[in-house]
Short mmCIF file of C-alpha atoms in Angstrom, two decimals:
data_model
loop_
_atom_site.label_atom_id
_atom_site.label_comp_id
_atom_site.label_asym_id
_atom_site.label_seq_id
_atom_site.Cartn_x
_atom_site.Cartn_y
_atom_site.Cartn_z
CA UNK A 1 128.70 132.12 73.19
CA UNK A 2 126.09 134.14 75.08
CA UNK A 3 123.39 132.06 73.51
CA UNK A 4 125.03 128.90 74.79
CA UNK A 5 125.43 130.24 78.33
CA UNK A 6 121.87 131.54 78.73
CA UNK A 7 120.15 128.12 78.56
CA UNK A 8 122.77 126.77 80.95
CA UNK A 9 121.98 129.60 83.40
CA UNK A 10 118.27 128.94 83.05
CA UNK A 11 118.81 125.23 83.73
CA UNK A 12 120.84 126.10 86.84
CA UNK A 13 118.10 128.40 88.11
CA UNK A 14 115.45 125.79 87.37
CA UNK A 15 117.45 123.11 89.17
CA UNK A 16 118.06 125.43 92.17
CA UNK A 17 114.33 126.22 92.40
CA UNK A 18 113.45 122.55 92.10
CA UNK A 19 115.99 121.71 94.81
CA UNK A 20 114.50 124.32 97.15
CA UNK A 21 110.99 122.97 96.57
CA UNK A 22 112.26 119.44 97.20
CA UNK A 23 113.80 120.44 100.54
CA UNK A 24 110.61 122.21 101.63
CA UNK A 25 108.49 119.22 100.64
CA UNK A 26 110.84 116.87 102.50
CA UNK A 27 110.64 119.04 105.65
CA UNK A 28 106.83 119.06 105.57
CA UNK A 29 106.77 115.27 105.10
CA UNK A 30 109.26 114.80 107.95
CA UNK A 31 107.08 116.87 110.31
CA UNK A 32 103.99 114.88 109.30
CA UNK A 33 105.73 111.51 109.80
CA UNK A 34 107.07 112.64 113.20
CA UNK A 35 103.58 113.68 114.39
CA UNK A 36 102.03 110.44 113.15
CA UNK A 37 104.81 108.39 114.75
CA UNK A 38 104.25 110.01 118.18
CA UNK A 39 100.52 109.39 117.89
CA UNK A 40 101.08 105.79 116.79
CA UNK A 41 103.44 105.04 119.69
CA UNK A 42 101.06 106.67 122.19
CA UNK A 43 98.26 104.45 120.88
CA UNK A 44 100.16 101.35 122.00
CA UNK A 45 100.45 102.64 125.58
CA UNK A 46 97.24 104.69 125.62
CA UNK A 47 95.87 102.89 128.68
CA UNK A 48 98.97 103.90 130.65
CA UNK A 49 98.98 107.47 129.30
CA UNK A 50 95.27 107.98 129.99
CA UNK A 51 95.70 106.74 133.54
CA UNK A 52 98.93 108.65 134.30
CA UNK A 53 98.12 112.08 132.85
CA UNK A 54 95.25 114.41 133.87
CA UNK A 55 92.55 115.29 131.34
CA UNK A 56 93.79 118.84 130.52
CA UNK A 57 97.31 117.60 129.81
CA UNK A 58 96.06 114.82 127.54
CA UNK A 59 93.77 117.22 125.67
CA UNK A 60 96.67 119.62 125.05
CA UNK A 61 98.89 116.71 123.96
CA UNK A 62 96.28 115.22 121.61
CA UNK A 63 95.29 118.61 120.14
CA UNK A 64 98.92 119.63 119.57
CA UNK A 65 99.78 116.41 117.74
CA UNK A 66 96.62 116.59 115.67
CA UNK A 67 97.16 120.28 114.82
CA UNK A 68 100.72 119.65 113.61
CA UNK A 69 99.62 116.62 111.59
CA UNK A 70 96.67 118.41 110.02
CA UNK A 71 98.69 121.48 108.99
CA UNK A 72 101.61 119.48 107.58
CA UNK A 73 99.30 116.79 106.18
CA UNK A 74 97.07 119.28 104.35
CA UNK A 75 100.13 120.89 102.80
CA UNK A 76 101.57 117.49 101.85
CA UNK A 77 98.29 116.38 100.24
CA UNK A 78 98.03 119.59 98.20
CA UNK A 79 101.69 119.61 97.14
CA UNK A 80 102.03 115.93 96.22
CA UNK A 81 98.72 115.51 94.39
CA UNK A 82 99.48 118.63 92.35
CA UNK A 83 102.95 117.32 91.56
CA UNK A 84 101.64 113.94 90.45
CA UNK A 85 98.91 115.50 88.29
CA UNK A 86 101.35 117.94 86.71
CA UNK A 87 103.99 115.30 85.96
CA UNK A 88 101.60 112.54 84.95
CA UNK A 89 99.68 114.72 82.54
CA UNK A 90 96.15 114.29 81.22
CA UNK A 91 96.84 111.06 79.32
CA UNK A 92 97.62 108.76 82.26
CA UNK A 93 94.05 108.04 83.28
CA UNK A 94 94.70 105.80 86.30
CA UNK A 95 97.00 108.13 88.24
CA UNK A 96 95.15 111.23 87.11
CA UNK A 97 91.81 109.91 88.35
CA UNK A 98 93.31 108.77 91.69
CA UNK A 99 95.11 112.11 92.11
CA UNK A 100 91.84 113.97 91.60
CA UNK A 101 89.89 111.85 94.08
CA UNK A 102 92.57 111.52 96.77
CA UNK A 103 92.45 115.15 98.06
CA UNK A 104 88.67 114.96 98.58
CA UNK A 105 89.02 111.72 100.56
CA UNK A 106 91.89 112.92 102.74
CA UNK A 107 90.37 116.36 103.36
CA UNK A 108 87.10 114.66 104.37
CA UNK A 109 89.05 112.55 106.87
CA UNK A 110 90.87 115.64 108.14
CA UNK A 111 87.51 117.37 108.57
CA UNK A 112 86.23 114.49 110.71
CA UNK A 113 89.39 114.65 112.85
CA UNK A 114 88.88 118.37 113.35
CA UNK A 115 85.28 117.76 114.44
CA UNK A 116 86.46 115.15 116.97
CA UNK A 117 89.05 117.56 118.36
CA UNK A 118 86.61 120.47 118.62
CA UNK A 119 84.15 118.22 120.44
CA UNK A 120 86.84 117.19 122.90
CA UNK A 121 87.96 120.79 123.54
CA UNK A 122 84.50 122.32 123.96
CA UNK A 123 82.34 119.45 125.25
CA UNK A 124 84.88 117.07 126.87
CA UNK A 125 83.56 114.20 124.72
CA UNK A 126 83.48 113.02 121.11
CA UNK A 127 81.14 111.07 118.84
CA UNK A 128 82.21 107.51 118.07
CA UNK A 129 80.59 107.66 114.63
CA UNK A 130 83.04 110.37 113.50
CA UNK A 131 85.93 108.16 114.57
CA UNK A 132 84.51 105.08 112.80
CA UNK A 133 83.83 107.06 109.63
CA UNK A 134 87.39 108.41 109.41
CA UNK A 135 88.91 104.95 109.96
CA UNK A 136 86.54 103.24 107.51
CA UNK A 137 87.27 105.81 104.79
CA UNK A 138 91.04 105.65 105.24
CA UNK A 139 91.33 101.87 105.55
CA UNK A 140 88.99 101.02 102.67
CA UNK A 141 90.66 103.53 100.34
CA UNK A 142 94.08 102.19 101.32
CA UNK A 143 93.04 98.60 100.55
CA UNK A 144 91.61 99.61 97.14
CA UNK A 145 94.77 101.51 96.18
CA UNK A 146 97.01 98.67 97.37
CA UNK A 147 94.86 96.27 95.36
CA UNK A 148 95.53 98.33 92.23
CA UNK A 149 99.22 98.33 93.09
CA UNK A 150 99.14 94.53 93.47
CA UNK A 151 97.67 94.27 89.97
CA UNK A 152 100.45 96.45 88.54
CA UNK A 153 103.14 94.43 90.36
CA UNK A 154 101.62 91.27 88.90
CA UNK A 155 101.78 92.75 85.39
CA UNK A 156 105.42 93.79 85.87
CA UNK A 157 106.37 90.40 87.30
CA UNK A 158 104.73 88.53 84.40
CA UNK A 159 106.56 90.74 81.91
CA UNK A 160 109.94 90.23 83.59
CA UNK A 161 110.19 87.61 86.32
CA UNK A 162 112.33 89.53 88.78
CA UNK A 163 112.56 88.27 92.39
CA UNK A 164 112.45 91.77 93.91
CA UNK A 165 109.26 92.56 91.99
CA UNK A 166 107.85 89.26 93.29
CA UNK A 167 108.61 90.32 96.87
CA UNK A 168 106.76 93.60 96.35
CA UNK A 169 103.86 91.69 94.83
CA UNK A 170 103.69 89.41 97.89
CA UNK A 171 103.95 92.41 100.20
CA UNK A 172 101.09 94.28 98.52
CA UNK A 173 98.85 91.18 98.41
CA UNK A 174 99.51 90.34 102.08
CA UNK A 175 98.87 93.95 103.04
CA UNK A 176 95.50 93.88 101.29
CA UNK A 177 94.60 90.55 102.88
CA UNK A 178 95.68 91.58 106.39
CA UNK A 179 94.04 94.98 106.48
CA UNK A 180 91.07 94.14 104.27
CA UNK A 181 90.00 91.19 106.43
CA UNK A 182 90.09 93.24 109.64
CA UNK A 183 88.31 96.44 108.60
CA UNK A 184 84.75 95.22 109.23
CA UNK A 185 85.58 93.26 112.45
CA UNK A 186 87.46 96.21 113.98
CA UNK A 187 84.70 98.68 113.14
CA UNK A 188 81.98 96.32 114.40
CA UNK A 189 83.84 95.78 117.68
CA UNK A 190 84.19 99.55 118.09
CA UNK A 191 80.49 100.14 117.46
CA UNK A 192 79.34 97.26 119.69
CA UNK A 193 81.61 97.97 122.66
CA UNK A 194 81.84 101.77 122.66
CA UNK A 195 79.12 104.26 123.64
CA UNK A 196 77.83 106.79 121.11
CA UNK A 197 79.55 109.59 123.03
CA UNK A 198 82.92 108.90 124.67
CA UNK A 199 84.14 110.96 127.64
CA UNK A 200 86.69 110.66 130.44
CA UNK A 201 84.46 108.15 132.26
CA UNK A 202 84.23 105.74 129.32
CA UNK A 203 86.12 102.44 129.29
CA UNK A 204 88.88 102.10 126.73
CA UNK A 205 88.31 99.37 124.14
CA UNK A 206 90.83 98.11 121.62
CA UNK A 207 89.96 95.32 119.16
CA UNK A 208 92.84 93.33 120.66
CA UNK A 209 91.35 93.77 124.13
CA UNK A 210 87.74 92.99 123.27
CA UNK A 211 86.04 90.17 125.18
CA UNK A 212 86.76 86.96 123.15
CA UNK A 213 83.72 85.21 124.62
CA UNK A 214 81.26 87.91 123.57
CA UNK A 215 82.90 88.55 120.16
CA UNK A 216 84.53 85.20 119.43
CA UNK A 217 84.30 85.18 115.62
CA UNK A 218 85.33 88.83 115.18
CA UNK A 219 88.16 88.43 117.67
CA UNK A 220 89.40 85.30 115.88
CA UNK A 221 89.55 87.08 112.51
CA UNK A 222 91.53 89.99 113.97
CA UNK A 223 93.89 87.66 115.85
CA UNK A 224 94.68 85.53 112.79
CA UNK A 225 95.15 88.59 110.56
CA UNK A 226 97.48 90.26 113.04
CA UNK A 227 99.65 87.16 113.39
CA UNK A 228 100.00 87.26 109.57
CA UNK A 229 101.82 90.55 110.01
CA UNK A 230 104.91 88.53 111.02
CA UNK A 231 105.46 86.85 107.59
CA UNK A 232 104.67 90.23 106.04
CA UNK A 233 107.53 91.71 108.07
CA UNK A 234 109.92 89.05 106.75
CA UNK A 235 108.92 89.86 103.15
CA UNK A 236 109.57 93.57 103.75
CA UNK A 237 112.93 92.72 105.36
CA UNK A 238 113.94 90.59 102.36
CA UNK A 239 112.93 93.32 99.87
CA UNK A 240 114.87 95.94 101.85
CA UNK A 241 117.94 93.68 102.06
CA UNK A 242 117.91 93.17 98.29
CA UNK A 243 117.56 96.89 97.55
CA UNK A 244 120.33 97.88 99.95
CA UNK A 245 122.65 95.02 98.97
CA UNK A 246 123.31 96.60 95.58
CA UNK A 247 124.39 99.81 97.33
CA UNK A 248 126.15 98.21 100.32
CA UNK A 249 129.50 99.44 99.00
CA UNK A 250 128.25 103.00 99.46
CA UNK A 251 127.11 102.55 103.06
CA UNK A 252 129.65 99.81 103.95
CA UNK A 253 129.13 96.09 104.50
CA UNK A 254 129.38 96.35 108.29
CA UNK A 255 126.73 99.09 108.46
CA UNK A 256 124.63 97.14 106.00
CA UNK A 257 124.41 94.07 108.24
CA UNK A 258 124.00 96.12 111.43
CA UNK A 259 121.05 98.14 110.20
CA UNK A 260 119.41 94.99 108.81
CA UNK A 261 119.97 92.92 111.95
CA UNK A 262 118.62 95.36 114.54
CA UNK A 263 114.95 95.48 113.43
CA UNK A 264 114.82 91.73 112.81
CA UNK A 265 116.35 90.98 116.24
CA UNK A 266 113.85 93.34 117.90
CA UNK A 267 110.94 91.73 116.07
CA UNK A 268 112.03 88.18 116.93
CA UNK A 269 112.65 89.07 120.60
CA UNK A 270 109.20 90.60 120.95
CA UNK A 271 107.49 87.69 119.18
CA UNK A 272 109.26 85.00 121.23
CA UNK A 273 108.30 86.84 124.42
CA UNK A 274 104.65 86.87 123.34
CA UNK A 275 104.76 83.11 122.82
CA UNK A 276 106.28 82.58 126.28
CA UNK A 277 103.64 84.67 128.06
CA UNK A 278 100.78 83.66 125.73
CA UNK A 279 98.90 81.34 128.19
CA UNK A 280 98.48 84.16 130.74
CA UNK A 281 97.71 87.00 128.29
CA UNK A 282 94.39 88.64 127.48
CA UNK A 283 96.05 90.72 124.79
CA UNK A 284 99.49 91.70 123.55
CA UNK A 285 98.88 95.12 125.17
CA UNK A 286 98.78 93.75 128.73
CA UNK A 287 101.14 95.74 130.90
CA UNK A 288 103.28 92.69 131.70
CA UNK A 289 104.28 92.34 128.04
CA UNK A 290 103.90 95.93 126.81
CA UNK A 291 107.71 96.30 126.66
CA UNK A 292 107.97 93.27 124.33
CA UNK A 293 105.04 94.54 122.27
CA UNK A 294 106.85 97.84 121.77
CA UNK A 295 109.99 95.88 120.76
CA UNK A 296 108.07 93.91 118.13
CA UNK A 297 106.19 96.92 116.78
CA UNK A 298 109.39 98.98 116.92
CA UNK A 299 111.12 96.38 114.76
CA UNK A 300 108.28 96.55 112.23
CA UNK A 301 108.40 100.35 112.13
CA UNK A 302 112.17 100.37 111.70
CA UNK A 303 111.79 97.97 108.77
CA UNK A 304 109.43 100.48 107.16
CA UNK A 305 111.92 103.30 107.70
CA UNK A 306 114.70 101.11 106.29
CA UNK A 307 112.64 100.56 103.16
CA UNK A 308 112.27 104.33 102.87
CA UNK A 309 116.03 104.63 103.35
CA UNK A 310 116.57 102.13 100.52
CA UNK A 311 114.55 104.35 98.18
CA UNK A 312 116.56 107.37 99.33
CA UNK A 313 119.85 105.56 98.54
CA UNK A 314 118.56 104.67 95.07
CA UNK A 315 117.37 108.24 94.53
CA UNK A 316 120.71 109.75 95.55
CA UNK A 317 122.59 107.33 93.32
CA UNK A 318 120.43 108.38 90.37
CA UNK A 319 120.91 112.04 91.24
CA UNK A 320 124.68 111.59 91.13
CA UNK A 321 124.56 109.96 87.68
CA UNK A 322 121.78 111.99 86.04
CA UNK A 323 119.83 115.01 87.27
CA UNK A 324 116.43 113.66 86.30
CA UNK A 325 112.77 113.61 87.28
CA UNK A 326 113.13 109.99 88.28
CA UNK A 327 114.52 111.01 91.68
CA UNK A 328 111.36 113.07 92.25
CA UNK A 329 109.20 110.00 91.69
CA UNK A 330 111.38 107.98 94.10
CA UNK A 331 111.15 110.74 96.73
CA UNK A 332 107.37 110.49 96.54
CA UNK A 333 107.69 106.75 97.24
CA UNK A 334 109.99 107.49 100.21
CA UNK A 335 107.32 109.66 101.83
CA UNK A 336 104.62 107.11 101.01
CA UNK A 337 106.47 104.16 102.58
CA UNK A 338 107.20 106.08 105.81
CA UNK A 339 103.58 107.26 106.21
CA UNK A 340 102.22 103.84 105.23
CA UNK A 341 104.16 101.89 107.89
CA UNK A 342 103.51 104.41 110.67
CA UNK A 343 99.80 104.36 109.87
CA UNK A 344 99.55 100.61 109.35
CA UNK A 345 100.95 99.73 112.76
CA UNK A 346 98.94 102.32 114.69
CA UNK A 347 96.48 100.81 117.18
CA UNK A 348 93.43 103.13 117.31
CA UNK A 349 92.13 103.51 120.86
CA UNK A 350 88.42 103.32 120.11
CA UNK A 351 86.28 104.18 123.11
CA UNK A 352 89.29 105.80 124.74
CA UNK A 353 89.45 109.33 126.02
CA UNK A 354 91.58 110.43 124.24
CA UNK A 355 91.59 108.37 121.00
CA UNK A 356 95.32 108.13 120.29
CA UNK A 357 96.18 106.22 117.12
CA UNK A 358 93.13 107.40 115.17
CA UNK A 359 95.13 110.24 113.65
CA UNK A 360 97.87 107.94 112.35
CA UNK A 361 95.44 105.36 110.99
CA UNK A 362 93.54 108.13 109.18
CA UNK A 363 96.55 108.89 106.96
CA UNK A 364 97.03 105.30 105.77
CA UNK A 365 95.28 105.86 102.42
CA UNK A 366 97.45 108.91 101.72
CA UNK A 367 100.60 106.88 102.40
CA UNK A 368 99.48 104.13 100.01
CA UNK A 369 98.65 106.77 97.39
CA UNK A 370 102.16 108.30 97.55
CA UNK A 371 103.83 104.86 97.46
CA UNK A 372 101.73 103.76 94.47
CA UNK A 373 102.07 106.98 92.45
CA UNK A 374 105.84 107.14 93.00
CA UNK A 375 106.44 103.51 92.03
CA UNK A 376 104.11 103.66 89.03
CA UNK A 377 105.61 106.88 87.65
CA UNK A 378 109.15 105.56 88.16
CA UNK A 379 108.36 102.34 86.30
CA UNK A 380 106.91 104.19 83.31
CA UNK A 381 109.78 106.67 83.24
CA UNK A 382 112.48 103.98 83.41
CA UNK A 383 110.75 101.93 80.73
CA UNK A 384 110.49 104.91 78.39
CA UNK A 385 114.09 105.96 79.00
CA UNK A 386 115.33 102.50 78.05
CA UNK A 387 113.28 102.80 74.88
CA UNK A 388 114.84 106.20 74.20
CA UNK A 389 118.37 104.82 74.58
CA UNK A 390 117.57 101.94 72.23
CA UNK A 391 116.05 104.37 69.71
CA UNK A 392 119.12 106.61 69.78
CA UNK A 393 121.50 103.69 69.32
CA UNK A 394 119.53 102.12 66.45
CA UNK A 395 119.02 105.45 64.68
CA UNK A 396 122.68 106.41 64.88
CA UNK A 397 123.84 103.04 63.59
CA UNK A 398 121.40 103.27 60.66
CA UNK A 399 122.40 106.84 59.83
CA UNK A 400 126.09 105.99 59.99
CA UNK A 401 125.56 103.35 57.30
CA UNK A 402 123.88 105.87 55.04
CA UNK A 403 126.62 108.42 55.54
CA UNK A 404 129.50 105.98 55.44
CA UNK A 405 131.34 107.74 52.63
CA UNK A 406 131.28 111.19 54.27
CA UNK A 407 134.13 112.43 56.44
CA UNK A 408 133.81 111.38 60.09
CA UNK A 409 133.67 114.99 61.30
CA UNK A 410 130.73 115.68 59.00
CA UNK A 411 129.09 112.45 60.16
CA UNK A 412 129.29 113.58 63.78
CA UNK A 413 127.72 116.95 63.05
CA UNK A 414 125.02 115.43 60.87
CA UNK A 415 124.18 112.69 63.37
CA UNK A 416 123.96 115.12 66.30
CA UNK A 417 121.64 117.38 64.32
CA UNK A 418 119.34 114.53 63.26
CA UNK A 419 119.38 112.99 66.74
CA UNK A 420 118.20 116.24 68.35
CA UNK A 421 115.07 116.10 66.20
CA UNK A 422 114.59 112.42 67.07
CA UNK A 423 114.89 113.13 70.84
CA UNK A 424 112.34 115.94 70.68
CA UNK A 425 109.93 113.67 68.79
CA UNK A 426 110.47 110.91 71.37
CA UNK A 427 109.75 113.28 74.29
CA UNK A 428 106.49 114.39 72.63
CA UNK A 429 105.47 110.78 71.90
CA UNK A 430 106.28 109.63 75.43
CA UNK A 431 104.32 112.49 76.98
CA UNK A 432 101.35 111.76 74.73
CA UNK A 433 101.33 107.97 75.26
CA UNK A 434 102.11 107.73 78.99
CA UNK A 435 101.57 111.17 80.46
CA UNK A 436 105.00 110.87 82.15
CA UNK A 437 107.91 113.17 81.30
CA UNK A 438 111.17 111.46 80.44
CA UNK A 439 113.66 111.26 83.30
CA UNK A 440 116.58 111.68 80.84
CA UNK A 441 117.55 115.31 80.37
CA UNK A 442 118.68 116.80 77.05
CA UNK A 443 122.26 116.86 78.34
CA UNK A 444 122.14 113.16 79.28
CA UNK A 445 120.67 112.25 75.89
CA UNK A 446 123.39 114.23 74.04
CA UNK A 447 126.08 112.57 76.17
CA UNK A 448 124.67 109.19 75.25
CA UNK A 449 124.72 110.24 71.58
CA UNK A 450 128.41 111.06 71.92
CA UNK A 451 129.07 107.66 73.50
CA UNK A 452 127.39 105.86 70.61
CA UNK A 453 129.21 108.04 68.06
CA UNK A 454 132.51 107.18 69.78
CA UNK A 455 131.64 103.48 69.46
CA UNK A 456 130.82 103.98 65.77
CA UNK A 457 134.12 105.78 65.23
CA UNK A 458 135.96 102.96 67.00
CA UNK A 459 134.22 100.30 64.92
CA UNK A 460 134.92 102.19 61.68
CA UNK A 461 138.55 102.87 62.54
CA UNK A 462 140.04 99.68 61.04
CA UNK A 463 137.81 99.98 57.95
CA UNK A 464 138.92 103.57 57.37
CA UNK A 465 142.57 102.52 57.72
CA UNK A 466 142.12 99.70 55.22
CA UNK A 467 140.50 102.07 52.71
CA UNK A 468 143.40 104.46 53.06
#
């Protein structure tokens, strides 16, 4: 009896420790997302903020946001990359390689941000090249990772033509096209219109606000790409609606339609207002339409948070049914989606003193990494668990045929004993082939064994009666 209780106590302690680590990780991620969100929102109204607040106040504000983001971001990078490497194992070459490279990339970006901040504090200016380097590294890495994700979504869609997978495929491809086509134009505009050293006397330049006559081709590329964000938003909305629809009974149908309608209404209201004022606008950040710009961008951000919420709902549902590692993978995706959307819709204030928005944009690659690693690990885990269930069922049915003439009680004991060996072998094979640990616990597997045995008993009931 003591032997049976000890493993149960160890499992409880392990689950409690895992739960504590999950809460701490979630808190760190929440702090990081909050800091990036403030920076992203300030980037949209940076011209107003820079004009309304004195230099010392802005420096304190910028340095505080950056300090919080760097501390929480560094911890999040270290914790999540270690978790992915530990859970993926040495055999999953794609995720393992990305997880080894990602910390170096993000820490390099963080180092550049620290240099910019130190320059601002001690010299009242910063070097534009540091800003361009951090943005180029983050954006290009994000596009590469999202390109890999697009390839995986394509593979999954070809294997099983699911409409939700198709929506994610379209989202990832449009993301790559939108951001990838604007990286070079935005960086060139920044380099051509901003001085080497930016101080409080420099003129703020945003790619949206660049002179169309002087930079007509670059401006056209950015304008077209940014209008493509609107169909991207509709794709995200449709994917979120599909994910939450399955769980609408949990949150309620009324709440379901309310939370879906608000971001779409905000986005449409902002977009229609742009079209009305378009003939008199130099950019969507003109002060006469800044309120509508914030409405549109707010709708896009809320869609991103809703997508994160959809993953949370799925994760909690899984946690209720089975205490598994799958919820950990989904939690990683939750953090990735939130960081990705906040970073994607930041508007870096190049040539501005202070450069709000650069911090948020610099974490885009990390957000894509978390989203990709969580989705990829979940897919492998789910696939392997389905294979495990099929293996258990087939093995039990085969064994029951061999032991058909033995008493049913002996069959149960024999099947459970043989199935334990089969489950252990499956776990070892899965870890070796995919590098991902199974999301089905030993308890869940044994419960499934009992379910199949009950079905076998039920199917053999009439036969046993006839024999008697």
